[in-house]
PDB file of N, CA and C in Angstrom:
ATOM      1  N   MET A   1     -45.129  46.823 -53.136  1.00 86.00           N
ATOM      2  CA  MET A   1     -45.258  47.745 -52.025  1.00 86.00           C
ATOM      3  C   MET A   1     -46.263  47.176 -51.029  1.00 86.00           C
ATOM      4  N   SER A   2     -46.172  47.642 -49.820  1.00 92.00           N
ATOM      5  CA  SER A   2     -47.139  47.224 -48.808  1.00 92.00           C
ATOM      6  C   SER A   2     -47.246  48.288 -47.730  1.00 92.00           C
ATOM      7  N   ILE A   3     -48.334  48.219 -46.980  1.00 94.00           N
ATOM      8  CA  ILE A   3     -48.539  49.090 -45.835  1.00 94.00           C
ATOM      9  C   ILE A   3     -48.757  48.203 -44.615  1.00 94.00           C
ATOM     10  N   GLU A   4     -48.426  48.720 -43.459  1.00 95.00           N
ATOM     11  CA  GLU A   4     -48.619  47.994 -42.211  1.00 95.00           C
ATOM     12  C   GLU A   4     -49.900  48.497 -41.541  1.00 95.00           C
ATOM     13  N   VAL A   5     -50.796  47.561 -41.252  1.00 95.00           N
ATOM     14  CA  VAL A   5     -52.051  47.898 -40.597  1.00 95.00           C
ATOM     15  C   VAL A   5     -52.289  46.884 -39.490  1.00 95.00           C
ATOM     16  N   ASN A   6     -52.345  47.361 -38.269  1.00 94.00           N
ATOM     17  CA  ASN A   6     -52.589  46.483 -37.114  1.00 94.00           C
ATOM     18  C   ASN A   6     -51.628  45.297 -37.073  1.00 94.00           C
ATOM     19  N   GLY A   7     -50.369  45.563 -37.378  1.00 95.00           N
ATOM     20  CA  GLY A   7     -49.354  44.524 -37.322  1.00 95.00           C
ATOM     21  C   GLY A   7     -49.343  43.580 -38.507  1.00 95.00           C
ATOM     22  N   MET A   8     -50.181  43.842 -39.506  1.00 94.00           N
ATOM     23  CA  MET A   8     -50.233  42.998 -40.698  1.00 94.00           C
ATOM     24  C   MET A   8     -49.766  43.788 -41.906  1.00 94.00           C
ATOM     25  N   SER A   9     -49.157  43.097 -42.841  1.00 96.00           N
ATOM     26  CA  SER A   9     -48.712  43.710 -44.080  1.00 96.00           C
ATOM     27  C   SER A   9     -49.803  43.553 -45.131  1.00 96.00           C
ATOM     28  N   VAL A  10     -50.207  44.665 -45.734  1.00 97.00           N
ATOM     29  CA  VAL A  10     -51.240  44.671 -46.771  1.00 97.00           C
ATOM     30  C   VAL A  10     -50.576  45.106 -48.070  1.00 97.00           C
ATOM     31  N   GLU A  11     -50.651  44.262 -49.087  1.00 96.00           N
ATOM     32  CA  GLU A  11     -49.988  44.534 -50.360  1.00 96.00           C
ATOM     33  C   GLU A  11     -50.734  45.593 -51.165  1.00 96.00           C
ATOM     34  N   THR A  12     -49.955  46.542 -51.710  1.00 95.00           N
ATOM     35  CA  THR A  12     -50.490  47.564 -52.608  1.00 95.00           C
ATOM     36  C   THR A  12     -49.644  47.589 -53.869  1.00 95.00           C
ATOM     37  N   ASP A  13     -50.223  48.163 -54.927  1.00 94.00           N
ATOM     38  CA  ASP A  13     -49.452  48.299 -56.160  1.00 94.00           C
ATOM     39  C   ASP A  13     -48.639  49.591 -56.121  1.00 94.00           C
ATOM     40  N   GLU A  14     -47.981  49.910 -57.223  1.00 92.00           N
ATOM     41  CA  GLU A  14     -47.111  51.090 -57.263  1.00 92.00           C
ATOM     42  C   GLU A  14     -47.876  52.399 -57.099  1.00 92.00           C
ATOM     43  N   ASN A  15     -49.217  52.366 -57.294  1.00 91.00           N
ATOM     44  CA  ASN A  15     -50.036  53.562 -57.111  1.00 91.00           C
ATOM     45  C   ASN A  15     -50.701  53.627 -55.742  1.00 91.00           C
ATOM     46  N   GLY A  16     -50.455  52.622 -54.907  1.00 88.00           N
ATOM     47  CA  GLY A  16     -51.029  52.603 -53.580  1.00 88.00           C
ATOM     48  C   GLY A  16     -52.376  51.913 -53.481  1.00 88.00           C
ATOM     49  N   TYR A  17     -52.830  51.308 -54.583  1.00 92.00           N
ATOM     50  CA  TYR A  17     -54.108  50.601 -54.571  1.00 92.00           C
ATOM     51  C   TYR A  17     -53.923  49.192 -54.020  1.00 92.00           C
ATOM     52  N   LEU A  18     -54.951  48.685 -53.362  1.00 95.00           N
ATOM     53  CA  LEU A  18     -54.884  47.335 -52.815  1.00 95.00           C
ATOM     54  C   LEU A  18     -54.737  46.308 -53.939  1.00 95.00           C
ATOM     55  N   VAL A  19     -53.863  45.350 -53.743  1.00 96.00           N
ATOM     56  CA  VAL A  19     -53.698  44.259 -54.696  1.00 96.00           C
ATOM     57  C   VAL A  19     -54.859  43.278 -54.542  1.00 96.00           C
ATOM     58  N   ASN A  20     -55.276  43.031 -53.307  1.00 96.00           N
ATOM     59  CA  ASN A  20     -56.348  42.095 -53.018  1.00 96.00           C
ATOM     60  C   ASN A  20     -57.468  42.858 -52.325  1.00 96.00           C
ATOM     61  N   LEU A  21     -58.607  43.003 -52.985  1.00 95.00           N
ATOM     62  CA  LEU A  21     -59.708  43.772 -52.407  1.00 95.00           C
ATOM     63  C   LEU A  21     -60.231  43.163 -51.112  1.00 95.00           C
ATOM     64  N   ASP A  22     -60.008  41.882 -50.894  1.00 96.00           N
ATOM     65  CA  ASP A  22     -60.423  41.247 -49.644  1.00 96.00           C
ATOM     66  C   ASP A  22     -59.637  41.775 -48.443  1.00 96.00           C
ATOM     67  N   ASP A  23     -58.529  42.480 -48.691  1.00 96.00           N
ATOM     68  CA  ASP A  23     -57.740  43.069 -47.607  1.00 96.00           C
ATOM     69  C   ASP A  23     -58.354  44.357 -47.078  1.00 96.00           C
ATOM     70  N   TRP A  24     -59.388  44.892 -47.774  1.00 96.00           N
ATOM     71  CA  TRP A  24     -59.968  46.164 -47.367  1.00 96.00           C
ATOM     72  C   TRP A  24     -60.644  46.040 -46.014  1.00 96.00           C
ATOM     73  N   SER A  25     -60.443  47.054 -45.185  1.00 95.00           N
ATOM     74  CA  SER A  25     -61.161  47.210 -43.920  1.00 95.00           C
ATOM     75  C   SER A  25     -61.162  48.699 -43.599  1.00 95.00           C
ATOM     76  N   GLU A  26     -61.916  49.078 -42.611  1.00 95.00           N
ATOM     77  CA  GLU A  26     -61.922  50.488 -42.220  1.00 95.00           C
ATOM     78  C   GLU A  26     -60.542  50.917 -41.749  1.00 95.00           C
ATOM     79  N   ASP A  27     -59.827  50.040 -41.062  1.00 96.00           N
ATOM     80  CA  ASP A  27     -58.476  50.367 -40.607  1.00 96.00           C
ATOM     81  C   ASP A  27     -57.540  50.590 -41.794  1.00 96.00           C
ATOM     82  N   VAL A  28     -57.689  49.785 -42.836  1.00 96.00           N
ATOM     83  CA  VAL A  28     -56.879  49.957 -44.042  1.00 96.00           C
ATOM     84  C   VAL A  28     -57.230  51.291 -44.700  1.00 96.00           C
ATOM     85  N   ALA A  29     -58.521  51.606 -44.769  1.00 96.00           N
ATOM     86  CA  ALA A  29     -58.946  52.875 -45.365  1.00 96.00           C
ATOM     87  C   ALA A  29     -58.342  54.062 -44.619  1.00 96.00           C
ATOM     88  N   VAL A  30     -58.322  53.981 -43.295  1.00 96.00           N
ATOM     89  CA  VAL A  30     -57.739  55.067 -42.492  1.00 96.00           C
ATOM     90  C   VAL A  30     -56.252  55.197 -42.804  1.00 96.00           C
ATOM     91  N   LYS A  31     -55.548  54.080 -42.890  1.00 95.00           N
ATOM     92  CA  LYS A  31     -54.109  54.098 -43.162  1.00 95.00           C
ATOM     93  C   LYS A  31     -53.819  54.700 -44.538  1.00 95.00           C
ATOM     94  N   ILE A  32     -54.607  54.310 -45.539  1.00 93.00           N
ATOM     95  CA  ILE A  32     -54.428  54.859 -46.883  1.00 93.00           C
ATOM     96  C   ILE A  32     -54.713  56.360 -46.873  1.00 93.00           C
ATOM     97  N   ALA A  33     -55.773  56.770 -46.189  1.00 94.00           N
ATOM     98  CA  ALA A  33     -56.122  58.193 -46.106  1.00 94.00           C
ATOM     99  C   ALA A  33     -55.009  58.982 -45.427  1.00 94.00           C
ATOM    100  N   GLU A  34     -54.448  58.426 -44.373  1.00 93.00           N
ATOM    101  CA  GLU A  34     -53.341  59.096 -43.686  1.00 93.00           C
ATOM    102  C   GLU A  34     -52.179  59.352 -44.641  1.00 93.00           C
ATOM    103  N   GLY A  35     -51.931  58.411 -45.536  1.00 90.00           N
ATOM    104  CA  GLY A  35     -50.865  58.566 -46.521  1.00 90.00           C
ATOM    105  C   GLY A  35     -51.122  59.707 -47.494  1.00 90.00           C
ATOM    106  N   GLU A  36     -52.393  60.099 -47.600  1.00 92.00           N
ATOM    107  CA  GLU A  36     -52.787  61.219 -48.468  1.00 92.00           C
ATOM    108  C   GLU A  36     -53.069  62.482 -47.658  1.00 92.00           C
ATOM    109  N   ASP A  37     -52.695  62.475 -46.381  1.00 96.00           N
ATOM    110  CA  ASP A  37     -52.947  63.594 -45.463  1.00 96.00           C
ATOM    111  C   ASP A  37     -54.429  63.923 -45.331  1.00 96.00           C
ATOM    112  N   ILE A  38     -55.244  62.868 -45.267  1.00 96.00           N
ATOM    113  CA  ILE A  38     -56.685  63.019 -45.096  1.00 96.00           C
ATOM    114  C   ILE A  38     -57.073  62.379 -43.773  1.00 96.00           C
ATOM    115  N   ALA A  39     -57.802  63.123 -42.950  1.00 96.00           N
ATOM    116  CA  ALA A  39     -58.358  62.583 -41.712  1.00 96.00           C
ATOM    117  C   ALA A  39     -59.792  62.148 -42.012  1.00 96.00           C
ATOM    118  N   MET A  40     -60.051  60.863 -41.886  1.00 96.00           N
ATOM    119  CA  MET A  40     -61.384  60.349 -42.200  1.00 96.00           C
ATOM    120  C   MET A  40     -62.390  60.884 -41.187  1.00 96.00           C
ATOM    121  N   GLU A  41     -63.385  61.587 -41.710  1.00 96.00           N
ATOM    122  CA  GLU A  41     -64.447  62.161 -40.884  1.00 96.00           C
ATOM    123  C   GLU A  41     -65.777  61.562 -41.319  1.00 96.00           C
ATOM    124  N   GLU A  42     -66.839  61.921 -40.619  1.00 96.00           N
ATOM    125  CA  GLU A  42     -68.151  61.340 -40.884  1.00 96.00           C
ATOM    126  C   GLU A  42     -68.557  61.440 -42.353  1.00 96.00           C
ATOM    127  N   GLY A  43     -68.332  62.577 -42.976  1.00 96.00           N
ATOM    128  CA  GLY A  43     -68.687  62.766 -44.382  1.00 96.00           C
ATOM    129  C   GLY A  43     -67.924  61.814 -45.302  1.00 96.00           C
ATOM    130  N   HIS A  44     -66.674  61.573 -44.973  1.00 96.00           N
ATOM    131  CA  HIS A  44     -65.888  60.626 -45.766  1.00 96.00           C
ATOM    132  C   HIS A  44     -66.485  59.230 -45.651  1.00 96.00           C
ATOM    133  N   TRP A  45     -66.792  58.834 -44.412  1.00 96.00           N
ATOM    134  CA  TRP A  45     -67.346  57.493 -44.198  1.00 96.00           C
ATOM    135  C   TRP A  45     -68.702  57.331 -44.866  1.00 96.00           C
ATOM    136  N   ASP A  46     -69.501  58.399 -44.898  1.00 96.00           N
ATOM    137  CA  ASP A  46     -70.795  58.328 -45.597  1.00 96.00           C
ATOM    138  C   ASP A  46     -70.582  57.958 -47.054  1.00 96.00           C
ATOM    139  N   LEU A  47     -69.581  58.566 -47.698  1.00 95.00           N
ATOM    140  CA  LEU A  47     -69.301  58.262 -49.098  1.00 95.00           C
ATOM    141  C   LEU A  47     -68.738  56.858 -49.262  1.00 95.00           C
ATOM    142  N   VAL A  48     -67.850  56.453 -48.384  1.00 92.00           N
ATOM    143  CA  VAL A  48     -67.259  55.130 -48.473  1.00 92.00           C
ATOM    144  C   VAL A  48     -68.336  54.058 -48.334  1.00 92.00           C
ATOM    145  N   LYS A  49     -69.249  54.251 -47.412  1.00 92.00           N
ATOM    146  CA  LYS A  49     -70.257  53.237 -47.127  1.00 92.00           C
ATOM    147  C   LYS A  49     -71.439  53.278 -48.088  1.00 92.00           C
ATOM    148  N   PHE A  50     -71.516  54.300 -48.935  1.00 94.00           N
ATOM    149  CA  PHE A  50     -72.618  54.436 -49.893  1.00 94.00           C
ATOM    150  C   PHE A  50     -72.514  53.372 -50.905  1.00 94.00           C
TER     151      PHE A  50
END
């Protein structure tokens, strides 16, 4: 499986997790969150960046 982020294909496994952790970026996090119907807000980013 894969997701499209900024015109690039990012590989995920059958559960939606990144295959390669080096592919992680804030844009990827937003795309994954959107797939879960989550709008990333300041509180979310505080936890991610902790």
